[in-house]
Amino acid sequence: MALPAVVSVETLTPEAVAKTIDHALLRPEMTVDEVVEGCRLCARLQVASVCVRPCDVRIAAEQLRGTGVAVGTVIGFPHGSSPTSVKVCEALAALDDGAEELDMVLNIGRLKSGRTDEVRDEIRQVVEAAKARLPGCCVKVILECALLTDDEKVAACRAAEAAGADYVKTSTGFSSGGATLADLGLMRASTDPAATRVKASGGVRTLDFLVECLGVGADRIGTSASEAIIADLRARRAA
């Protein structure tokens, strides 16, 4: 569902907002019942996708089959420090379990060491393996912007784009900071909009902030506050 040319609370519909959302079900203490209920919520809201822990992909795929809501999961989460071979293995296992979208954490330490070629090559290996297994697979690369300088963010965006990633993403939501408008603007300016999209994640808990993120170039929003955000928009439109 296409967003309006001017993104604002007044121009957005609940349906359009829902289709920008990747609903996060990633807390380590979540029970199976909570995962199932979260998936049922996603089906009711008709969000773009649910992002679950790797161990929950089969559960999510069973719950969401036929609903139009995609199943996503995380790779190398949350620190990005797994060897490349492990990230590739995680990606393929997730796809075999029913995932359609993968949010992988790049190797933050290698990026900060200036070893950008290694970062790019690792992303490429995950992207190529995933798309060979599932051609329509969507791969998003998590930068963890709170730990990076602006120059490192730009380098990460360019590496991800060169490697064929579909999205660059601000944050895991499990580090020292989340999405900021400045970071989103920088990420949008550092990638080709025709090739690479931008995902805001970490700390997006209100409708107003979600709209601001979309306004500076985000295409997807990672949040666990989907129900409250959409309910707020419905209430404002009814007022």
XYZ file of N, CA and C in Angstrom, residues 16-234:
657
model
N -2.753 1.941 5.890
C -1.435 2.304 5.348
C -0.372 2.256 6.432
N -0.691 2.740 7.624
C 0.269 2.690 8.723
C 0.603 1.241 9.075
N -0.422 0.399 9.141
C -0.183 -1.007 9.484
C 0.803 -1.649 8.519
N 0.713 -1.308 7.243
C 1.583 -1.928 6.246
C 2.997 -1.345 6.233
N 3.277 -0.388 7.107
C 4.663 0.048 7.306
C 5.318 -0.662 8.482
N 4.560 -1.437 9.235
C 5.029 -1.945 10.531
C 5.528 -3.385 10.455
N 6.730 -3.596 10.998
C 7.227 -4.924 11.356
C 7.028 -5.041 12.871
N 6.067 -5.840 13.288
C 5.759 -5.946 14.717
C 6.790 -6.837 15.397
N 7.439 -6.322 16.423
C 8.546 -7.021 17.079
C 8.060 -7.884 18.235
N 8.434 -9.153 18.186
C 8.191 -10.089 19.283
C 9.538 -10.728 19.635
N 10.428 -9.940 20.223
C 11.825 -10.347 20.370
C 12.319 -10.405 21.812
N 11.480 -10.022 22.769
C 11.961 -10.044 24.155
C 12.359 -11.472 24.546
N 13.515 -11.626 25.179
C 14.000 -12.978 25.457
C 13.112 -13.775 26.404
N 12.333 -13.086 27.229
C 11.495 -13.787 28.210
C 10.107 -14.129 27.690
N 9.812 -13.839 26.441
C 8.475 -14.109 25.908
C 8.156 -15.597 25.941
N 6.939 -15.913 26.369
C 6.483 -17.295 26.381
C 5.891 -17.651 25.018
N 5.694 -18.944 24.794
C 5.062 -19.388 23.551
C 3.672 -18.789 23.422
N 2.929 -18.749 24.515
C 1.575 -18.174 24.469
C 1.617 -16.705 24.056
N 2.621 -15.976 24.536
C 2.741 -14.566 24.156
C 3.088 -14.407 22.678
N 3.900 -15.306 22.175
C 4.235 -15.267 20.745
C 2.990 -15.542 19.910
N 2.228 -16.545 20.294
C 1.006 -16.880 19.557
C 0.032 -15.713 19.580
N -0.171 -15.121 20.754
C -1.086 -13.983 20.849
C -0.579 -12.795 20.036
N 0.734 -12.585 20.049
C 1.293 -11.506 19.241
C 1.057 -11.727 17.760
N 1.180 -12.957 17.303
C 0.917 -13.266 15.897
C -0.560 -13.053 15.568
N -1.426 -13.422 16.462
C -2.859 -13.201 16.226
C -3.174 -11.713 16.148
N -2.512 -10.921 16.984
C -2.665 -9.464 16.908
C -2.209 -8.954 15.546
N -1.074 -9.444 15.070
C -0.562 -9.015 13.766
C -1.537 -9.352 12.652
N -2.159 -10.507 12.734
C -3.146 -10.885 11.722
C -4.351 -9.951 11.769
N -4.792 -9.588 12.963
C -5.938 -8.671 13.078
C -5.596 -7.287 12.544
N -4.403 -6.811 12.885
C -4.005 -5.464 12.468
C -3.573 -5.407 11.007
N -3.194 -6.552 10.440
C -2.694 -6.618 9.062
C -1.436 -5.765 8.876
N -0.479 -5.963 9.797
C 0.814 -5.303 9.653
C 1.588 -5.942 8.503
N 2.705 -5.326 8.133
C 3.518 -5.884 7.045
C 4.109 -7.222 7.441
N 4.681 -7.280 8.644
C 5.311 -8.528 9.077
C 5.384 -8.582 10.589
N 5.667 -9.777 11.075
C 6.031 -9.975 12.472
C 7.490 -10.394 12.482
N 8.262 -9.843 13.430
C 9.675 -10.212 13.562
C 9.838 -10.959 14.873
N 10.105 -12.257 14.784
C 10.169 -13.116 15.955
C 11.579 -13.641 16.171
N 11.807 -14.204 17.345
C 13.078 -14.865 17.614
C 13.211 -16.083 16.698
N 14.441 -16.486 16.380
C 14.607 -17.642 15.480
C 13.886 -18.901 15.942
N 13.836 -19.131 17.242
C 13.181 -20.336 17.751
C 11.669 -20.303 17.555
N 11.117 -19.133 17.227
C 9.670 -18.980 17.107
C 9.188 -18.908 15.662
N 10.089 -19.070 14.699
C 9.687 -18.900 13.301
C 8.620 -19.916 12.901
N 8.801 -21.175 13.275
C 7.799 -22.187 12.909
C 6.435 -21.859 13.510
N 6.437 -21.410 14.753
C 5.173 -21.054 15.412
C 4.503 -19.910 14.666
N 5.277 -18.871 14.352
C 4.721 -17.718 13.649
C 4.211 -18.109 12.271
N 4.970 -18.942 11.566
C 4.550 -19.358 10.226
C 3.234 -20.126 10.270
N 3.059 -20.955 11.288
C 1.800 -21.693 11.434
C 0.644 -20.743 11.737
N 0.883 -19.784 12.619
C -0.179 -18.860 13.019
C -0.580 -17.917 11.890
N 0.365 -17.542 11.050
C 0.120 -16.483 10.068
C -0.079 -16.996 8.645
N -0.069 -18.297 8.470
C -0.262 -18.850 7.124
C -1.590 -18.370 6.536
N -1.538 -17.785 5.339
C -2.743 -17.345 4.662
C -3.286 -16.002 5.096
N -2.593 -15.321 6.016
C -3.109 -14.037 6.519
C -2.599 -12.840 5.728
N -1.547 -13.020 4.937
C -0.938 -11.889 4.242
C 0.108 -11.165 5.061
N 0.351 -11.614 6.283
C 1.391 -11.030 7.137
C 2.648 -11.879 7.005
N 3.754 -11.249 6.637
C 5.001 -11.981 6.452
C 5.638 -12.334 7.788
N 6.418 -13.395 7.783
C 7.166 -13.817 8.971
C 8.632 -13.438 8.785
N 9.166 -12.708 9.750
C 10.574 -12.333 9.736
C 11.263 -12.795 11.000
N 12.581 -12.808 10.958
C 13.349 -13.142 12.149
C 14.693 -12.433 12.086
N 15.490 -12.629 13.120
C 16.769 -11.927 13.252
C 17.934 -12.896 13.084
N 19.043 -12.363 12.566
C 20.246 -13.145 12.288
C 21.432 -12.445 12.947
N 22.257 -13.212 13.661
C 23.405 -12.625 14.353
C 22.991 -11.638 15.419
N 21.868 -11.882 16.032
C 21.231 -10.927 16.945
C 21.655 -11.172 18.388
N 21.869 -10.126 19.186
C 21.791 -8.703 18.838
C 23.142 -8.035 18.576
N 24.249 -8.765 18.679
C 25.558 -8.107 18.640
C 26.254 -8.169 17.285
N 25.815 -9.050 16.380
C 26.423 -9.131 15.056
C 27.762 -9.838 15.010
N 28.127 -10.529 16.085
C 29.491 -11.053 16.209
C 29.653 -12.500 15.795
N 28.588 -13.146 15.364
C 28.709 -14.537 14.919
C 29.564 -14.612 13.661
N 30.305 -15.706 13.468
C 31.033 -15.873 12.207
C 30.075 -15.874 11.020
N 30.599 -15.507 9.880
C 29.763 -15.449 8.680
C 29.069 -16.772 8.412
N 29.793 -17.874 8.570
C 29.202 -19.187 8.295
C 27.994 -19.453 9.191
N 28.041 -18.961 10.424
C 26.920 -19.144 11.348
C 25.739 -18.278 10.914
N 26.014 -17.056 10.490
C 24.929 -16.196 10.014
C 24.244 -16.798 8.790
N 25.032 -17.339 7.882
C 24.444 -17.987 6.702
C 23.602 -19.182 7.126
N 24.120 -19.979 8.041
C 23.381 -21.146 8.536
C 22.078 -20.717 9.212
N 22.140 -19.679 10.031
C 20.935 -19.155 10.673
C 19.911 -18.715 9.639
N 20.389 -18.014 8.619
C 19.489 -17.509 7.587
C 18.777 -18.651 6.877
N 19.520 -19.658 6.484
C 18.921 -20.770 5.752
C 17.963 -21.567 6.637
N 18.339 -21.763 7.894
C 17.457 -22.477 8.814
C 16.153 -21.711 9.013
N 16.245 -20.389 9.133
C 15.043 -19.580 9.310
C 14.129 -19.665 8.098
N 14.709 -19.624 6.909
C 13.897 -19.741 5.696
C 13.243 -21.109 5.616
N 13.977 -22.143 5.984
C 13.405 -23.492 5.974
C 12.256 -23.615 6.966
N 12.304 -22.837 8.044
C 11.241 -22.875 9.056
C 10.041 -22.023 8.662
N 10.169 -21.217 7.606
C 9.016 -20.438 7.153
C 9.201 -18.941 7.149
N 10.401 -18.450 7.472
C 10.635 -17.000 7.425
C 10.697 -16.523 5.979
N 10.277 -15.279 5.784
C 10.346 -14.633 4.469
C 11.217 -13.378 4.507
N 11.483 -12.874 5.712
C 12.279 -11.667 5.881
C 13.327 -11.924 6.952
N 14.530 -11.388 6.737
C 15.644 -11.595 7.658
C 16.248 -10.248 8.020
N 16.368 -9.979 9.315
C 17.007 -8.762 9.808
C 18.344 -9.160 10.425
N 19.431 -8.941 9.685
C 20.739 -9.391 10.161
C 21.540 -8.225 10.729
N 22.239 -8.496 11.821
C 23.123 -7.486 12.421
C 24.487 -7.596 11.761
N 24.971 -6.472 11.225
C 26.316 -6.507 10.638
C 27.363 -6.655 11.738
N 28.591 -6.946 11.333
C 29.666 -7.113 12.307
C 30.163 -5.727 12.731
N 29.649 -5.269 13.862
C 29.912 -3.901 14.322
C 31.399 -3.677 14.577
N 32.045 -4.643 15.210
C 33.476 -4.495 15.507
C 34.330 -4.399 14.262
N 33.994 -5.196 13.247
C 34.746 -5.129 11.987
C 34.518 -3.778 11.303
N 33.296 -3.285 11.349
C 33.015 -1.983 10.752
C 33.831 -0.893 11.442
N 33.842 -0.915 12.763
C 34.564 0.113 13.512
C 36.081 -0.043 13.373
N 36.524 -1.210 12.920
C 37.950 -1.421 12.651
C 38.345 -0.930 11.263
N 37.362 -0.429 10.518
C 37.636 0.038 9.168
C 37.688 -1.065 8.133
N 37.256 -2.262 8.513
C 37.336 -3.412 7.601
C 36.003 -3.549 6.845
N 35.693 -2.499 6.111
C 34.394 -2.399 5.453
C 34.209 -3.470 4.391
N 35.277 -3.857 3.729
C 35.164 -4.912 2.713
C 34.694 -6.218 3.340
N 35.181 -6.519 4.539
C 34.747 -7.735 5.227
C 33.266 -7.648 5.574
N 32.841 -6.485 6.010
C 31.428 -6.283 6.351
C 30.563 -6.489 5.115
N 30.973 -5.859 4.008
C 30.223 -5.992 2.756
C 30.171 -7.446 2.301
N 31.305 -8.129 2.355
C 31.355 -9.500 1.863
C 30.504 -10.432 2.719
N 30.467 -10.194 4.031
C 29.615 -11.010 4.888
C 28.145 -10.800 4.548
N 27.746 -9.555 4.401
C 26.355 -9.273 4.031
C 26.020 -9.944 2.706
N 26.937 -9.843 1.744
C 26.685 -10.442 0.430
C 26.487 -11.953 0.548
N 27.289 -12.598 1.381
C 27.140 -14.049 1.530
C 25.772 -14.417 2.088
N 25.305 -13.655 3.063
C 23.979 -13.923 3.624
C 22.899 -13.643 2.583
N 23.003 -12.509 1.907
C 22.011 -12.138 0.896
C 21.954 -13.192 -0.211
N 23.104 -13.574 -0.740
C 23.115 -14.514 -1.860
C 22.587 -15.885 -1.449
N 22.966 -16.346 -0.264
C 22.478 -17.641 0.197
C 20.965 -17.607 0.425
N 20.488 -16.521 1.033
C 19.057 -16.413 1.327
C 18.234 -16.333 0.051
N 18.683 -15.538 -0.902
C 17.898 -15.359 -2.124
C 17.994 -16.579 -3.048
N 19.060 -17.351 -2.923
C 19.123 -18.614 -3.648
C 18.118 -19.609 -3.087
N 17.936 -19.582 -1.770
C 16.993 -20.497 -1.131
C 15.551 -20.015 -1.322
N 15.333 -18.694 -1.212
C 13.997 -18.120 -1.362
C 14.137 -16.824 -2.155
N 13.913 -16.861 -3.476
C 14.176 -15.688 -4.314
C 13.483 -14.407 -3.855
N 12.327 -14.505 -3.253
C 11.625 -13.304 -2.799
C 11.992 -12.847 -1.403
N 12.993 -13.483 -0.813
C 13.387 -13.142 0.553
C 13.842 -11.687 0.645
N 13.450 -11.026 1.730
C 13.833 -9.640 2.000
C 14.886 -9.640 3.103
N 16.055 -9.050 2.811
C 17.144 -9.007 3.794
C 17.369 -7.570 4.234
N 17.297 -7.355 5.542
C 17.524 -6.041 6.130
C 18.798 -6.110 6.964
N 19.603 -5.071 6.891
C 20.874 -5.037 7.612
C 20.788 -4.026 8.746
N 20.986 -4.508 9.963
C 20.913 -3.657 11.158
C 22.286 -3.054 11.418
N 22.323 -1.710 11.486
C 23.589 -1.009 11.681
C 23.976 -0.857 13.152
N 22.993 -0.754 14.035
C 23.161 -0.371 15.443
C 23.806 1.009 15.526
N 23.045 2.008 15.058
C 23.571 3.366 14.877
C 24.101 3.993 16.161
N 23.550 3.639 17.301
C 23.984 4.250 18.558
C 25.454 3.973 18.848
N 26.016 2.951 18.224
C 27.413 2.582 18.465
C 28.356 3.091 17.386
N 27.827 3.814 16.398
C 28.620 4.202 15.233
C 28.758 5.708 15.105
N 29.850 6.133 14.478
C 29.985 7.527 14.063
C 29.189 7.727 12.775
N 28.978 8.977 12.398
C 28.257 9.235 11.147
C 29.006 8.644 9.953
N 30.326 8.764 9.944
C 31.098 8.193 8.841
C 30.922 6.674 8.772
N 30.870 6.037 9.929
C 30.665 4.588 9.953
C 29.263 4.216 9.486
N 28.279 5.032 9.829
C 26.906 4.772 9.352
C 26.849 4.842 7.833
N 27.487 5.852 7.273
C 27.517 5.991 5.810
C 28.221 4.795 5.182
N 29.363 4.414 5.734
C 30.101 3.265 5.209
C 29.269 1.991 5.284
N 28.536 1.823 6.379
C 27.696 0.636 6.540
C 26.568 0.618 5.516
N 25.952 1.767 5.292
C 24.879 1.855 4.295
C 25.399 1.485 2.906
N 26.555 2.010 2.564
C 27.109 1.739 1.235
C 27.513 0.280 1.087
N 28.043 -0.310 2.163
C 28.405 -1.723 2.121
C 27.173 -2.597 1.953
N 26.115 -2.280 2.696
C 24.884 -3.069 2.604
C 24.280 -2.971 1.213
N 24.268 -1.767 0.660
C 23.703 -1.594 -0.681
C 24.539 -2.340 -1.722
N 25.852 -2.228 -1.623
C 26.731 -2.923 -2.571
C 26.563 -4.433 -2.484
N 26.201 -4.927 -1.298
C 26.034 -6.365 -1.084
C 24.669 -6.876 -1.514
N 23.773 -5.973 -1.892
C 22.465 -6.397 -2.377
C 21.379 -6.471 -1.336
N 21.602 -5.879 -0.167
C 20.571 -5.881 0.870
C 19.369 -5.060 0.427
N 18.196 -5.432 0.922
C 16.959 -4.727 0.570
C 16.724 -3.499 1.443
N 17.179 -3.547 2.687
C 16.974 -2.462 3.646
C 18.236 -2.244 4.465
N 18.405 -1.027 4.943
C 19.274 -0.749 6.081
C 18.380 -0.335 7.239
N 18.768 -0.729 8.434
C 17.907 -0.583 9.617
C 18.711 0.045 10.740
N 18.083 0.911 11.499
C 18.803 1.691 12.502
C 19.367 0.866 13.649
N 18.556 -0.014 14.237
C 18.892 -0.525 15.570
C 18.278 -1.894 15.825
N 18.859 -2.590 16.798
C 18.254 -3.833 17.280
C 17.143 -3.570 18.282
N 17.217 -2.439 18.963
C 16.322 -2.192 20.088
C 16.878 -2.720 21.394
N 18.077 -3.297 21.348
C 18.669 -3.886 22.551
C 20.029 -3.275 22.873
N 20.335 -2.117 22.312
C 21.594 -1.444 22.612
C 21.305 -0.152 23.361
N 22.211 0.798 23.269
C 22.115 2.011 24.093
C 21.222 3.091 23.501
N 20.720 2.893 22.298
C 19.844 3.881 21.683
C 19.098 3.275 20.520
N 18.045 3.972 20.082
C 17.236 3.472 18.986
C 17.240 4.422 17.808
N 16.125 4.425 17.094
C 16.014 5.243 15.886
C 16.006 6.728 16.230
N 16.701 7.522 15.426
C 16.633 8.980 15.508
C 16.354 9.524 14.119
N 15.745 10.701 14.076
C 15.454 11.312 12.786
C 16.739 11.652 12.037
N 17.760 12.076 12.775
C 19.035 12.403 12.137
C 19.643 11.178 11.465
N 19.618 10.036 12.162
C 20.174 8.826 11.575
C 19.368 8.375 10.358
N 18.058 8.453 10.448
C 17.229 8.047 9.317
C 17.493 8.921 8.095
N 17.613 10.225 8.325
C 17.916 11.130 7.220
C 19.261 10.829 6.592
N 20.251 10.526 7.438
C 21.584 10.195 6.933
C 21.559 8.889 6.145
N 20.839 7.902 6.641
C 20.756 6.613 5.957
C 20.047 6.756 4.617
N 18.996 7.572 4.587
C 18.290 7.781 3.326
C 19.182 8.498 2.315
N 19.962 9.469 2.792
C 20.856 10.216 1.903
C 22.041 9.378 1.437
N 22.342 8.299 2.155
C 23.533 7.494 1.858
C 23.227 6.263 1.020
N 21.972 6.095 0.609
C 21.573 4.947 -0.200
C 20.707 5.417 -1.355
N 20.587 4.572 -2.355
C 19.758 4.849 -3.516
C 18.329 4.414 -3.209
N 17.364 5.331 -3.197
C 15.985 4.945 -2.866
C 15.410 3.893 -3.802
N 15.936 3.802 -5.012
C 15.442 2.806 -5.958
C 15.972 1.411 -5.653
N 17.030 1.331 -4.843
C 17.669 0.044 -4.585
C 17.541 -0.416 -3.136
N 17.602 0.523 -2.210
C 17.699 0.176 -0.786
C 16.728 1.014 0.020
N 15.920 0.352 0.805
C 14.971 1.060 1.655
C 15.519 1.178 3.074
N 14.800 1.947 3.898
C 15.273 2.270 5.242
C 14.224 1.840 6.260
N 14.693 1.212 7.335
C 13.803 0.793 8.415
C 14.209 1.473 9.710
N 13.231 2.088 10.367
C 13.422 2.688 11.683
C 13.032 1.669 12.744
N 13.915 1.448 13.700
C 13.628 0.485 14.757
C 14.328 0.909 16.031
N 13.648 0.682 17.140
C 14.200 1.047 18.434
C 13.591 2.329 18.939
N 12.658 2.227 19.882
C 12.081 3.405 20.505
C 10.930 4.046 19.752
N 10.421 3.391 18.714
C 9.265 3.951 17.994
C 8.013 3.430 18.689
N 7.445 4.258 19.562
C 6.341 3.810 20.405
C 5.082 4.656 20.254
N 5.157 5.741 19.483
C 4.002 6.624 19.346
C 3.698 6.877 17.878
N 2.449 7.230 17.611
C 2.038 7.578 16.253
C 2.815 8.774 15.729
N 2.978 9.792 16.555
C 3.648 11.000 16.088
C 5.089 10.720 15.675
N 5.801 9.903 16.444
C 7.180 9.606 16.080
C 7.228 8.718 14.841
N 6.300 7.776 14.730
C 6.241 6.957 13.522
C 6.065 7.840 12.293
N 5.171 8.814 12.368
C 4.936 9.714 11.230
C 6.189 10.518 10.922
N 6.883 10.970 11.951
C 8.133 11.708 11.726
C 9.169 10.827 11.035
N 9.249 9.562 11.443
C 10.205 8.641 10.811
C 9.883 8.448 9.334
N 8.613 8.265 9.020
C 8.214 8.136 7.620
C 8.533 9.404 6.845
N 8.369 10.537 7.497
C 8.581 11.812 6.844
C 10.019 12.085 6.442
N 10.974 11.474 7.141
C 12.392 11.673 6.785
C 12.956 10.526 5.950
N 12.081 9.613 5.522
C 12.537 8.614 4.567
C 12.439 7.164 4.971
N 11.937 6.866 6.162
C 11.776 5.462 6.538
C 10.664 4.829 5.713
N 10.850 3.570 5.362
C 9.843 2.815 4.624
C 9.141 1.791 5.512
N 9.868 1.264 6.474
C 9.322 0.318 7.445
C 9.642 0.816 8.838
N 8.788 0.377 9.770
C 8.938 0.749 11.172
C 8.916 -0.521 12.015
N 9.956 -0.742 12.792
C 9.953 -1.835 13.743
C 9.465 -1.339 15.084
N 8.419 -1.970 15.607
C 7.852 -1.533 16.879
C 7.091 -2.675 17.537
N 6.992 -2.612 18.843
C 6.120 -3.535 19.575
C 4.848 -2.827 20.028
N 4.699 -1.553 19.639
C 3.542 -0.750 20.053
C 2.519 -0.596 18.931
N 2.451 -1.576 18.051
C 1.587 -1.476 16.868
C 0.137 -1.198 17.226
N -0.395 -1.937 18.189
C -1.814 -1.797 18.532
C -2.113 -0.392 19.033
N -1.262 0.139 19.912
C -1.491 1.473 20.460
C -1.360 2.546 19.377
N -0.399 2.377 18.477
C -0.187 3.358 17.416
C -1.394 3.410 16.486
N -1.868 2.252 16.052
C -3.005 2.223 15.127
C -4.281 2.668 15.825
N -4.445 2.299 17.091
C -5.621 2.757 17.836
C -5.615 4.276 17.971
N -4.458 4.870 18.189
C -4.359 6.328 18.294
C -4.777 6.982 16.978
N -4.315 6.437 15.864
C -4.702 7.015 14.566
C -6.203 6.887 14.330
N -6.768 5.744 14.660
C -8.223 5.567 14.485
C -8.996 6.587 15.335
